[in-house]
mmCIF file of C-alpha atoms and ligand atoms in Angstrom:
data_model
loop_
_atom_site.group_PDB
_atom_site.id
_atom_site.type_symbol
_atom_site.label_atom_id
_atom_site.label_comp_id
_atom_site.label_asym_id
_atom_site.label_seq_id
_atom_site.Cartn_x
_atom_site.Cartn_y
_atom_site.Cartn_z
ATOM 1 C CA MET A 1 121.726 63.820 106.360
ATOM 2 C CA HIS A 2 118.482 64.496 108.304
ATOM 3 C CA GLU A 3 116.315 61.491 108.941
ATOM 4 C CA ILE A 4 112.612 62.365 108.601
ATOM 5 C CA VAL A 5 110.559 61.182 111.553
ATOM 6 C CA GLN A 6 107.143 60.294 110.181
ATOM 7 C CA LYS A 7 104.347 62.212 111.889
ATOM 8 C CA THR A 8 100.581 62.433 111.606
ATOM 9 C CA TYR A 9 99.279 65.966 111.121
ATOM 10 C CA LEU A 10 95.688 67.167 111.072
ATOM 11 C CA VAL A 11 94.994 69.940 108.563
ATOM 12 C CA THR A 12 91.583 71.612 108.870
ATOM 13 C CA GLY A 13 90.498 73.284 105.630
ATOM 14 C CA GLY A 14 93.068 71.016 103.987
ATOM 15 C CA ASP A 15 91.280 70.992 100.613
ATOM 16 C CA GLY A 16 91.333 74.809 100.406
ATOM 17 C CA PHE A 17 93.944 76.947 98.708
ATOM 18 C CA ILE A 18 96.618 77.055 101.430
ATOM 19 C CA GLY A 19 95.612 73.645 102.796
ATOM 20 C CA GLN A 20 96.213 71.821 99.500
ATOM 21 C CA HIS A 21 99.690 73.262 99.143
ATOM 22 C CA LEU A 22 100.479 72.483 102.782
ATOM 23 C CA VAL A 23 99.217 68.905 102.542
ATOM 24 C CA ALA A 24 101.237 68.328 99.337
ATOM 25 C CA LYS A 25 104.392 69.556 101.054
ATOM 26 C CA LEU A 26 103.844 67.470 104.201
ATOM 27 C CA VAL A 27 103.088 64.315 102.205
ATOM 28 C CA ALA A 28 106.146 64.879 100.013
ATOM 29 C CA THR A 29 108.269 64.978 103.152
ATOM 30 C CA GLY A 30 106.926 61.613 104.322
ATOM 31 C CA HIS A 31 104.162 62.500 106.777
ATOM 32 C CA ASP A 32 100.629 61.135 107.134
ATOM 33 C CA ILE A 33 97.831 63.673 106.935
ATOM 34 C CA ILE A 34 94.229 63.836 108.051
ATOM 35 C CA VAL A 35 92.267 66.557 106.271
ATOM 36 C CA VAL A 36 89.003 67.824 107.716
ATOM 37 C CA ASP A 37 87.046 69.959 105.286
ATOM 38 C CA ASN A 38 83.347 70.633 104.683
ATOM 39 C CA HIS A 39 84.109 71.840 101.130
ATOM 40 C CA ILE A 40 82.095 75.025 101.514
ATOM 41 C CA THR A 41 84.609 76.898 99.331
ATOM 42 C CA SER A 42 86.606 74.026 97.837
ATOM 43 C CA MET A 43 86.251 70.742 96.036
ATOM 44 C CA PRO A 44 87.320 67.368 97.394
ATOM 45 C CA SER A 45 90.843 66.609 96.240
ATOM 46 C CA GLU A 46 91.807 63.423 94.447
ATOM 47 C CA ASP A 47 92.737 60.418 96.593
ATOM 48 C CA THR A 48 96.373 60.679 97.601
ATOM 49 C CA PRO A 49 98.342 57.976 99.412
ATOM 50 C CA GLY A 50 99.079 59.123 102.959
ATOM 51 C CA VAL A 51 96.100 61.521 103.054
ATOM 52 C CA LYS A 52 92.778 60.669 104.703
ATOM 53 C CA VAL A 53 89.971 63.156 104.067
ATOM 54 C CA LEU A 54 87.069 63.545 106.493
ATOM 55 C CA GLN A 55 84.238 65.619 105.068
ATOM 56 C CA ALA A 56 82.921 67.387 108.167
ATOM 57 C CA ASN A 57 82.403 70.718 109.840
ATOM 58 C CA ILE A 58 85.437 71.199 112.008
ATOM 59 C CA GLU A 59 83.353 72.526 114.895
ATOM 60 C CA GLN A 60 81.376 69.257 114.972
ATOM 61 C CA LEU A 61 84.285 66.875 114.470
ATOM 62 C CA ASN A 62 84.105 63.743 116.578
ATOM 63 C CA LEU A 63 87.541 63.756 118.189
ATOM 64 C CA SER A 64 87.284 60.135 119.345
ATOM 65 C CA GLN A 65 87.467 58.896 115.718
ATOM 66 C CA LEU A 66 90.969 60.302 115.281
ATOM 67 C CA PRO A 67 94.255 58.462 115.728
ATOM 68 C CA LYS A 68 97.175 59.974 117.684
ATOM 69 C CA ILE A 69 97.951 63.389 116.192
ATOM 70 C CA ASP A 70 101.420 64.988 116.283
ATOM 71 C CA GLY A 71 100.431 68.504 115.197
ATOM 72 C CA ILE A 72 97.408 70.513 114.051
ATOM 73 C CA PHE A 73 97.208 73.188 111.375
ATOM 74 C CA HIS A 74 93.829 74.873 111.840
ATOM 75 C CA LEU A 75 93.060 76.603 108.524
ATOM 76 C CA ALA A 76 89.317 76.002 108.119
ATOM 77 C CA SER A 77 87.423 79.227 107.497
ATOM 78 C CA ILE A 78 85.696 81.089 104.728
ATOM 79 C CA ALA A 79 88.351 83.540 103.548
ATOM 80 C CA ALA A 80 86.885 85.458 100.563
ATOM 81 C CA PRO A 81 85.585 88.926 101.629
ATOM 82 C CA ARG A 82 82.512 88.870 99.352
ATOM 83 C CA LEU A 83 81.236 85.853 101.335
ATOM 84 C CA PHE A 84 81.626 87.275 104.853
ATOM 85 C CA ARG A 85 78.218 89.001 104.948
ATOM 86 C CA GLU A 86 76.465 86.212 103.044
ATOM 87 C CA HIS A 87 77.643 83.420 105.339
ATOM 88 C CA PRO A 88 78.496 85.057 108.664
ATOM 89 C CA MET A 89 77.837 81.963 110.789
ATOM 90 C CA SER A 90 80.007 79.861 108.483
ATOM 91 C CA VAL A 91 82.780 82.375 109.117
ATOM 92 C CA ILE A 92 82.208 82.583 112.868
ATOM 93 C CA ARG A 93 81.791 78.874 113.689
ATOM 94 C CA PRO A 94 85.102 77.424 112.417
ATOM 95 C CA ASN A 95 87.115 80.281 113.921
ATOM 96 C CA ILE A 96 85.444 80.229 117.338
ATOM 97 C CA HIS A 97 83.899 76.797 117.998
ATOM 98 C CA GLY A 98 86.336 75.149 115.593
ATOM 99 C CA THR A 99 89.324 76.717 117.321
ATOM 100 C CA GLU A 100 87.983 75.640 120.733
ATOM 101 C CA ARG A 101 87.678 72.104 119.422
ATOM 102 C CA MET A 102 91.183 72.142 117.992
ATOM 103 C CA VAL A 103 92.500 73.340 121.361
ATOM 104 C CA GLN A 104 90.799 70.303 122.967
ATOM 105 C CA LEU A 105 92.446 68.046 120.400
ATOM 106 C CA ALA A 106 95.858 69.614 121.003
ATOM 107 C CA GLU A 107 95.393 69.070 124.741
ATOM 108 C CA LEU A 108 94.346 65.446 124.243
ATOM 109 C CA ASN A 109 97.412 64.753 122.109
ATOM 110 C CA SER A 110 99.870 67.121 123.831
ATOM 111 C CA CYS A 111 100.732 68.455 120.399
ATOM 112 C CA ARG A 112 101.291 71.839 118.745
ATOM 113 C CA LEU A 113 98.390 73.826 117.277
ATOM 114 C CA ILE A 114 98.978 76.449 114.581
ATOM 115 C CA TYR A 115 95.944 78.645 113.950
ATOM 116 C CA THR A 116 95.856 80.788 110.817
ATOM 117 C CA SER A 117 94.623 84.197 111.834
ATOM 118 C CA SER A 118 94.620 87.167 109.486
ATOM 119 C CA SER A 119 95.846 90.691 108.892
ATOM 120 C CA GLU A 120 92.119 91.547 109.082
ATOM 121 C CA THR A 121 92.546 91.542 112.887
ATOM 122 C CA TYR A 122 94.165 94.988 112.418
ATOM 123 C CA GLY A 123 90.960 96.315 110.868
ATOM 124 C CA ASN A 124 91.542 99.723 109.366
ATOM 125 C CA ALA A 125 94.824 100.706 110.968
ATOM 126 C CA GLY A 126 94.458 104.352 109.956
ATOM 127 C CA ASP A 127 97.026 106.702 108.516
ATOM 128 C CA SER A 128 98.536 107.856 111.739
ATOM 129 C CA ILE A 129 101.887 106.075 111.659
ATOM 130 C CA SER A 130 104.868 107.049 109.595
ATOM 131 C CA SER A 131 106.612 103.686 109.249
ATOM 132 C CA LYS A 132 103.611 102.166 107.390
ATOM 133 C CA LYS A 133 104.264 98.738 108.874
ATOM 134 C CA MET A 134 102.320 96.962 111.550
ATOM 135 C CA ALA A 135 103.997 94.858 114.244
ATOM 136 C CA GLU A 136 101.868 92.482 116.295
ATOM 137 C CA ASP A 137 101.059 95.148 118.924
ATOM 138 C CA HIS A 138 99.869 97.679 116.321
ATOM 139 C CA THR A 139 96.571 99.472 116.932
ATOM 140 C CA SER A 140 93.537 97.826 115.453
ATOM 141 C CA ALA A 141 90.445 99.811 114.455
ATOM 142 C CA HIS A 142 87.421 97.857 113.303
ATOM 143 C CA LEU A 143 84.373 99.271 111.659
ATOM 144 C CA LEU A 144 81.839 97.335 113.699
ATOM 145 C CA LEU A 145 79.034 95.458 111.971
ATOM 146 C CA SER A 146 80.598 96.152 108.578
ATOM 147 C CA ASP A 147 80.962 93.911 105.522
ATOM 148 C CA LYS A 148 84.252 92.567 106.850
ATOM 149 C CA SER A 149 83.530 92.404 110.588
ATOM 150 C CA PRO A 150 82.132 88.824 110.718
ATOM 151 C CA TYR A 151 85.585 87.647 109.659
ATOM 152 C CA SER A 152 87.797 90.134 111.522
ATOM 153 C CA SER A 153 85.818 89.677 114.756
ATOM 154 C CA ALA A 154 85.932 85.889 114.433
ATOM 155 C CA LYS A 155 89.698 85.944 113.878
ATOM 156 C CA VAL A 156 90.178 88.207 116.923
ATOM 157 C CA MET A 157 88.141 85.727 118.991
ATOM 158 C CA GLY A 158 90.124 82.823 117.555
ATOM 159 C CA GLU A 159 93.295 84.525 118.771
ATOM 160 C CA GLU A 160 91.758 85.027 122.232
ATOM 161 C CA ILE A 161 90.976 81.305 122.370
ATOM 162 C CA ILE A 162 94.595 80.545 121.483
ATOM 163 C CA ARG A 163 95.750 82.996 124.144
ATOM 164 C CA SER A 164 93.658 81.330 126.814
ATOM 165 C CA ALA A 165 94.861 77.880 125.689
ATOM 166 C CA LYS A 166 98.467 79.001 125.800
ATOM 167 C CA GLU A 167 97.990 80.312 129.323
ATOM 168 C CA ARG A 168 96.835 76.791 130.263
ATOM 169 C CA GLY A 169 100.044 75.380 128.757
ATOM 170 C CA VAL A 170 98.770 74.300 125.320
ATOM 171 C CA ASP A 171 101.562 74.542 122.719
ATOM 172 C CA SER A 172 99.892 76.937 120.285
ATOM 173 C CA THR A 173 100.305 80.031 118.173
ATOM 174 C CA ALA A 174 98.227 82.277 115.913
ATOM 175 C CA ILE A 175 99.771 83.358 112.622
ATOM 176 C CA ARG A 176 98.414 86.509 111.003
ATOM 177 C CA LEU A 177 98.656 85.894 107.271
ATOM 178 C CA PHE A 178 98.736 88.813 104.829
ATOM 179 C CA ASN A 179 97.102 88.158 101.393
ATOM 180 C CA VAL A 180 98.529 84.868 100.279
ATOM 181 C CA TYR A 181 98.336 84.093 96.550
ATOM 182 C CA GLY A 182 99.325 81.329 94.155
ATOM 183 C CA GLU A 183 97.986 78.484 92.067
ATOM 184 C CA ASN A 184 94.508 77.017 92.713
ATOM 185 C CA MET A 185 92.913 79.917 94.590
ATOM 186 C CA ASP A 186 89.135 80.139 94.897
ATOM 187 C CA PRO A 187 88.354 77.579 92.159
ATOM 188 C CA THR A 188 84.661 77.502 93.056
ATOM 189 C CA LEU A 189 84.100 81.253 93.401
ATOM 190 C CA GLN A 190 84.408 82.505 89.797
ATOM 191 C CA GLY A 191 85.000 86.227 90.274
ATOM 192 C CA ARG A 192 83.697 86.397 93.877
ATOM 193 C CA GLY A 193 86.931 85.320 95.451
ATOM 194 C CA ARG A 194 90.020 87.276 96.374
ATOM 195 C CA VAL A 195 91.642 90.064 94.420
ATOM 196 C CA ILE A 196 94.295 88.196 92.408
ATOM 197 C CA PRO A 197 92.031 85.350 91.186
ATOM 198 C CA ASN A 198 89.291 87.922 90.471
ATOM 199 C CA PHE A 199 91.629 90.024 88.342
ATOM 200 C CA LEU A 200 92.982 86.922 86.625
ATOM 201 C CA ASN A 201 89.467 85.685 85.951
ATOM 202 C CA ALA A 202 88.551 89.053 84.337
ATOM 203 C CA LEU A 203 91.759 89.187 82.296
ATOM 204 C CA GLN A 204 91.328 85.631 81.074
ATOM 205 C CA GLN A 205 87.774 86.336 79.945
ATOM 206 C CA GLY A 206 88.729 89.611 78.245
ATOM 207 C CA LEU A 207 86.629 91.610 80.746
ATOM 208 C CA ALA A 208 87.443 94.884 82.518
ATOM 209 C CA ILE A 209 89.437 94.449 85.729
ATOM 210 C CA PRO A 210 87.125 95.181 88.707
ATOM 211 C CA VAL A 211 89.068 97.551 90.979
ATOM 212 C CA GLU A 212 87.289 98.404 94.237
ATOM 213 C CA GLY A 213 87.218 102.121 95.141
ATOM 214 C CA ASP A 214 89.828 104.218 93.322
ATOM 215 C CA GLY A 215 92.442 101.507 93.751
ATOM 216 C CA SER A 216 94.749 103.648 95.894
ATOM 217 C CA GLN A 217 94.454 101.273 98.880
ATOM 218 C CA SER A 218 97.715 99.372 99.328
ATOM 219 C CA ARG A 219 98.382 95.764 100.278
ATOM 220 C CA THR A 220 101.190 93.246 100.341
ATOM 221 C CA PHE A 221 100.931 89.869 98.624
ATOM 222 C CA THR A 222 102.725 86.768 99.852
ATOM 223 C CA TRP A 223 103.633 83.885 97.580
ATOM 224 C CA ILE A 224 102.116 80.563 98.646
ATOM 225 C CA GLY A 225 105.456 78.705 98.567
ATOM 226 C CA ASP A 226 106.928 81.142 101.083
ATOM 227 C CA VAL A 227 103.944 80.718 103.410
ATOM 228 C CA ILE A 228 104.099 76.920 103.270
ATOM 229 C CA GLU A 229 107.824 76.973 104.152
ATOM 230 C CA GLY A 230 106.997 79.211 107.113
ATOM 231 C CA LEU A 231 104.105 77.097 108.417
ATOM 232 C CA VAL A 232 106.126 73.864 108.180
ATOM 233 C CA GLN A 233 109.115 75.446 109.935
ATOM 234 C CA LEU A 234 106.844 76.693 112.696
ATOM 235 C CA MET A 235 105.470 73.199 113.281
ATOM 236 C CA GLN A 236 109.000 71.755 113.416
ATOM 237 C CA HIS A 237 110.519 74.504 115.564
ATOM 238 C CA HIS A 238 111.886 73.019 118.793
ATOM 239 C CA ARG A 239 111.297 76.007 121.045
ATOM 240 C CA GLU A 240 108.087 77.513 122.360
ATOM 241 C CA LEU A 241 106.425 79.847 119.856
ATOM 242 C CA PRO A 242 105.171 83.374 120.580
ATOM 243 C CA LEU A 243 101.408 83.811 120.948
ATOM 244 C CA VAL A 244 100.928 85.669 117.681
ATOM 245 C CA MET A 245 103.136 86.483 114.684
ATOM 246 C CA ASN A 246 102.705 88.273 111.371
ATOM 247 C CA MET A 247 103.567 86.334 108.229
ATOM 248 C CA GLY A 248 103.627 88.264 104.979
ATOM 249 C CA SER A 249 105.553 90.105 102.352
ATOM 250 C CA GLU A 250 106.713 93.595 103.270
ATOM 251 C CA GLU A 251 106.573 94.800 99.630
ATOM 252 C CA THR A 252 103.519 97.046 99.208
ATOM 253 C CA ILE A 253 101.568 97.758 96.037
ATOM 254 C CA THR A 254 98.319 99.644 95.407
ATOM 255 C CA ILE A 255 95.397 97.653 94.055
ATOM 256 C CA LEU A 256 95.380 99.775 90.896
ATOM 257 C CA ASP A 257 99.087 99.078 90.327
ATOM 258 C CA LEU A 258 98.451 95.392 90.949
ATOM 259 C CA ALA A 259 95.826 95.406 88.174
ATOM 260 C CA LYS A 260 98.262 97.153 85.831
ATOM 261 C CA MET A 261 101.126 94.822 86.756
ATOM 262 C CA MET A 262 98.988 91.743 86.045
ATOM 263 C CA ALA A 263 97.986 93.172 82.662
ATOM 264 C CA THR A 264 101.645 93.917 81.868
ATOM 265 C CA VAL A 265 102.705 90.388 82.801
ATOM 266 C CA ILE A 266 99.987 88.997 80.512
ATOM 267 C CA ASP A 267 100.957 91.624 77.930
ATOM 268 C CA ILE A 268 97.595 93.270 77.293
ATOM 269 C CA ASP A 269 96.292 96.832 77.716
ATOM 270 C CA PRO A 270 94.240 96.881 80.895
ATOM 271 C CA ILE A 271 90.644 98.113 80.941
ATOM 272 C CA ILE A 272 89.812 99.089 84.502
ATOM 273 C CA GLU A 273 86.293 99.192 85.903
ATOM 274 C CA PHE A 274 85.928 100.931 89.272
ATOM 275 C CA ALA A 275 83.502 99.200 91.643
ATOM 276 C CA ASP A 276 82.128 99.697 95.171
ATOM 277 C CA ARG A 277 84.441 99.023 98.052
ATOM 278 C CA LEU A 278 83.371 96.819 100.974
ATOM 279 C CA SER A 279 82.731 98.688 104.235
ATOM 280 C CA GLY A 280 85.535 98.163 106.733
ATOM 281 C CA ASP A 281 88.131 97.808 103.968
ATOM 282 C CA PRO A 282 91.463 99.294 105.154
ATOM 283 C CA ASP A 283 93.452 101.923 103.241
ATOM 284 C CA TRP A 284 96.785 100.242 103.773
ATOM 285 C CA ARG A 285 98.283 97.167 105.255
ATOM 286 C CA CYS A 286 101.874 95.995 105.552
ATOM 287 C CA PRO A 287 103.340 93.623 108.135
ATOM 288 C CA ASP A 288 106.419 94.043 110.231
ATOM 289 C CA CYS A 289 107.674 90.450 110.333
ATOM 290 C CA SER A 290 110.617 91.025 112.701
ATOM 291 C CA LEU A 291 109.224 88.619 115.317
ATOM 292 C CA LEU A 292 108.851 85.782 112.822
ATOM 293 C CA ARG A 293 112.348 86.481 111.452
ATOM 294 C CA GLN A 294 113.824 86.337 114.955
ATOM 295 C CA THR A 295 111.868 83.183 115.833
ATOM 296 C CA ILE A 296 112.479 80.956 112.794
ATOM 297 C CA GLY A 297 114.554 83.099 110.428
ATOM 298 C CA TRP A 298 111.676 83.317 107.915
ATOM 299 C CA SER A 299 111.422 85.951 105.270
ATOM 300 C CA PRO A 300 109.609 85.771 101.920
ATOM 301 C CA GLN A 301 111.756 84.928 98.908
ATOM 302 C CA THR A 302 109.371 85.771 96.056
ATOM 303 C CA SER A 303 108.592 89.313 94.866
ATOM 304 C CA ILE A 304 105.053 90.137 93.697
ATOM 305 C CA GLU A 305 106.217 90.431 90.113
ATOM 306 C CA GLU A 306 108.017 87.069 90.207
ATOM 307 C CA GLY A 307 105.009 85.411 91.830
ATOM 308 C CA LEU A 308 102.599 86.843 89.259
ATOM 309 C CA ARG A 309 104.846 85.677 86.442
ATOM 310 C CA ILE A 310 104.864 82.117 87.816
ATOM 311 C CA LEU A 311 101.119 82.153 88.468
ATOM 312 C CA ILE A 312 100.155 83.620 85.121
ATOM 313 C CA SER A 313 102.471 81.456 83.055
ATOM 314 C CA GLU A 314 101.076 78.323 84.763
ATOM 315 C CA ASN A 315 97.482 79.474 84.384
ATOM 316 C CA LEU A 316 97.921 80.384 80.749
ATOM 317 C CA ILE A 317 99.056 76.878 79.992
ATOM 318 C CA ARG A 318 95.793 75.471 81.343
ATOM 319 C CA HIS A 319 93.380 78.260 80.326
ATOM 320 C CA PRO A 320 94.742 79.958 77.202
ATOM 321 C CA LEU A 321 93.668 83.579 76.683
ATOM 322 C CA ILE A 322 91.290 84.026 73.787
HETATM 323 N N1 LIG B 401 94.722 83.180 101.622
HETATM 324 C C1 LIG B 401 94.888 84.305 102.269
HETATM 325 O O1 LIG B 401 95.252 85.335 101.696
HETATM 326 C C2 LIG B 401 94.690 84.363 103.757
HETATM 327 C C3 LIG B 401 95.004 85.552 104.419
HETATM 328 C C4 LIG B 401 94.792 85.622 105.800
HETATM 329 C C5 LIG B 401 94.319 84.514 106.488
HETATM 330 N N2 LIG B 401 94.016 83.381 105.812
HETATM 331 C C6 LIG B 401 93.483 82.242 106.558
HETATM 332 O O2 LIG B 401 94.122 81.044 106.155
HETATM 333 C C7 LIG B 401 93.190 79.959 106.182
HETATM 334 C C8 LIG B 401 93.167 79.242 104.847
HETATM 335 O O3 LIG B 401 92.794 80.170 103.839
HETATM 336 P P1 LIG B 401 92.656 79.749 102.320
HETATM 337 O O4 LIG B 401 93.144 80.897 101.539
HETATM 338 O O5 LIG B 401 93.237 78.413 102.080
HETATM 339 O O6 LIG B 401 91.060 79.694 102.215
HETATM 340 P P2 LIG B 401 90.150 78.677 101.350
HETATM 341 O O7 LIG B 401 88.775 79.224 101.389
HETATM 342 O O8 LIG B 401 90.757 78.394 100.051
HETATM 343 O O9 LIG B 401 90.225 77.353 102.218
HETATM 344 C C9 LIG B 401 89.538 77.212 103.424
HETATM 345 C C10 LIG B 401 89.032 75.789 103.509
HETATM 346 O O10 LIG B 401 88.325 75.634 104.740
HETATM 347 C C11 LIG B 401 87.165 74.876 104.465
HETATM 348 N N3 LIG B 401 86.199 75.179 105.527
HETATM 349 C C12 LIG B 401 85.555 76.361 105.741
HETATM 350 N N4 LIG B 401 84.759 76.267 106.815
HETATM 351 C C13 LIG B 401 84.905 75.009 107.296
HETATM 352 C C14 LIG B 401 84.362 74.299 108.397
HETATM 353 N N5 LIG B 401 83.475 74.862 109.217
HETATM 354 N N6 LIG B 401 84.729 73.008 108.606
HETATM 355 C C15 LIG B 401 85.614 72.411 107.770
HETATM 356 N N7 LIG B 401 86.166 73.033 106.701
HETATM 357 C C16 LIG B 401 85.820 74.307 106.480
HETATM 358 C C17 LIG B 401 86.731 75.309 103.079
HETATM 359 O O11 LIG B 401 85.882 74.393 102.445
HETATM 360 C C18 LIG B 401 88.076 75.423 102.385
HETATM 361 O O12 LIG B 401 88.466 74.186 101.812
HETATM 362 C C19 LIG B 401 91.853 80.573 106.582
HETATM 363 O O13 LIG B 401 91.684 80.415 107.971
HETATM 364 C C20 LIG B 401 92.010 82.027 106.247
HETATM 365 O O14 LIG B 401 91.191 82.836 107.067
HETATM 366 C C21 LIG B 401 94.189 83.287 104.467
#
């Protein structure tokens, strides 16, 4: 039997969607957690034994108030595309100044830093490849000064900060997440969040599903439970980690098919409303996760249909369809 060694982890953005699930998992496995969150896109969570919440901007965090830290998960960032243009500095600061500060903290504590980057670093990867998967060295083509560029540029800079830290010997990695979904996404955004909660919100209110463009753009969607397993394994991995790794499902679906699949799972006839697409929005995206598989043996266990069924059945219990 494995004996759990109790550790203290810092989770920035720990009251957000991924953060809450991560904190719950770490606490359940016996660790102490410090959450730093300014609650710009989340609500403070209920008091939980073993979790201390500091309401602060991560880029201004006073490091001297912290106890000894054994590992840092740096998740703090605005992550909903409709907010990137409205709050560009709130996207830029946590990913650039916040990442710098988390590097300092990792150096002070000689501990591992995991930074959540994004598939948005690939920008619009074009149609030029036949395999339709992107490994970490895939070409990236950004539409500069577009609706999405505050976020994609900030994530690219966050990765550069991790690269420079790693070259100085800081134990760190950047993980490019691909559309994570699950329970408790974007609770404060009401239809201005990410695609799955937006569609769910419309379906639950009996409204048309707002599909951006003609819906032919394809994405992959990664179940939250799979991502949490991956992040925890990365923190516990005993060897040095690569600089950057993709983490995501390799099962692609178009946005229009996603809308139809969600309606089928709920068992209603979908009404689709086509809306404007954000500038800089890519036509396709699908990770090649070979490096992550080789490093920690991770691969996602939950198909999009299974994940939607879990999500929708849990949501329906709390918010019955009228
Ligand atoms: N969920 C996804 O599909 C996805 C995909 C790619 C990358 N990511 C990255 O993963 C991380 C977590 O995403 P999420 O889905 O949980 O987003 P989220 O918006 O639900 O959570 C982010 C949290 O960070 C907090 N925050 C934002 N700026 C802050 C600041 N300056 N100081 C302190 N706290 C701050 C927010 O209040 C929120 O609680 C983000 O860095 C995001 O860019 C997420």
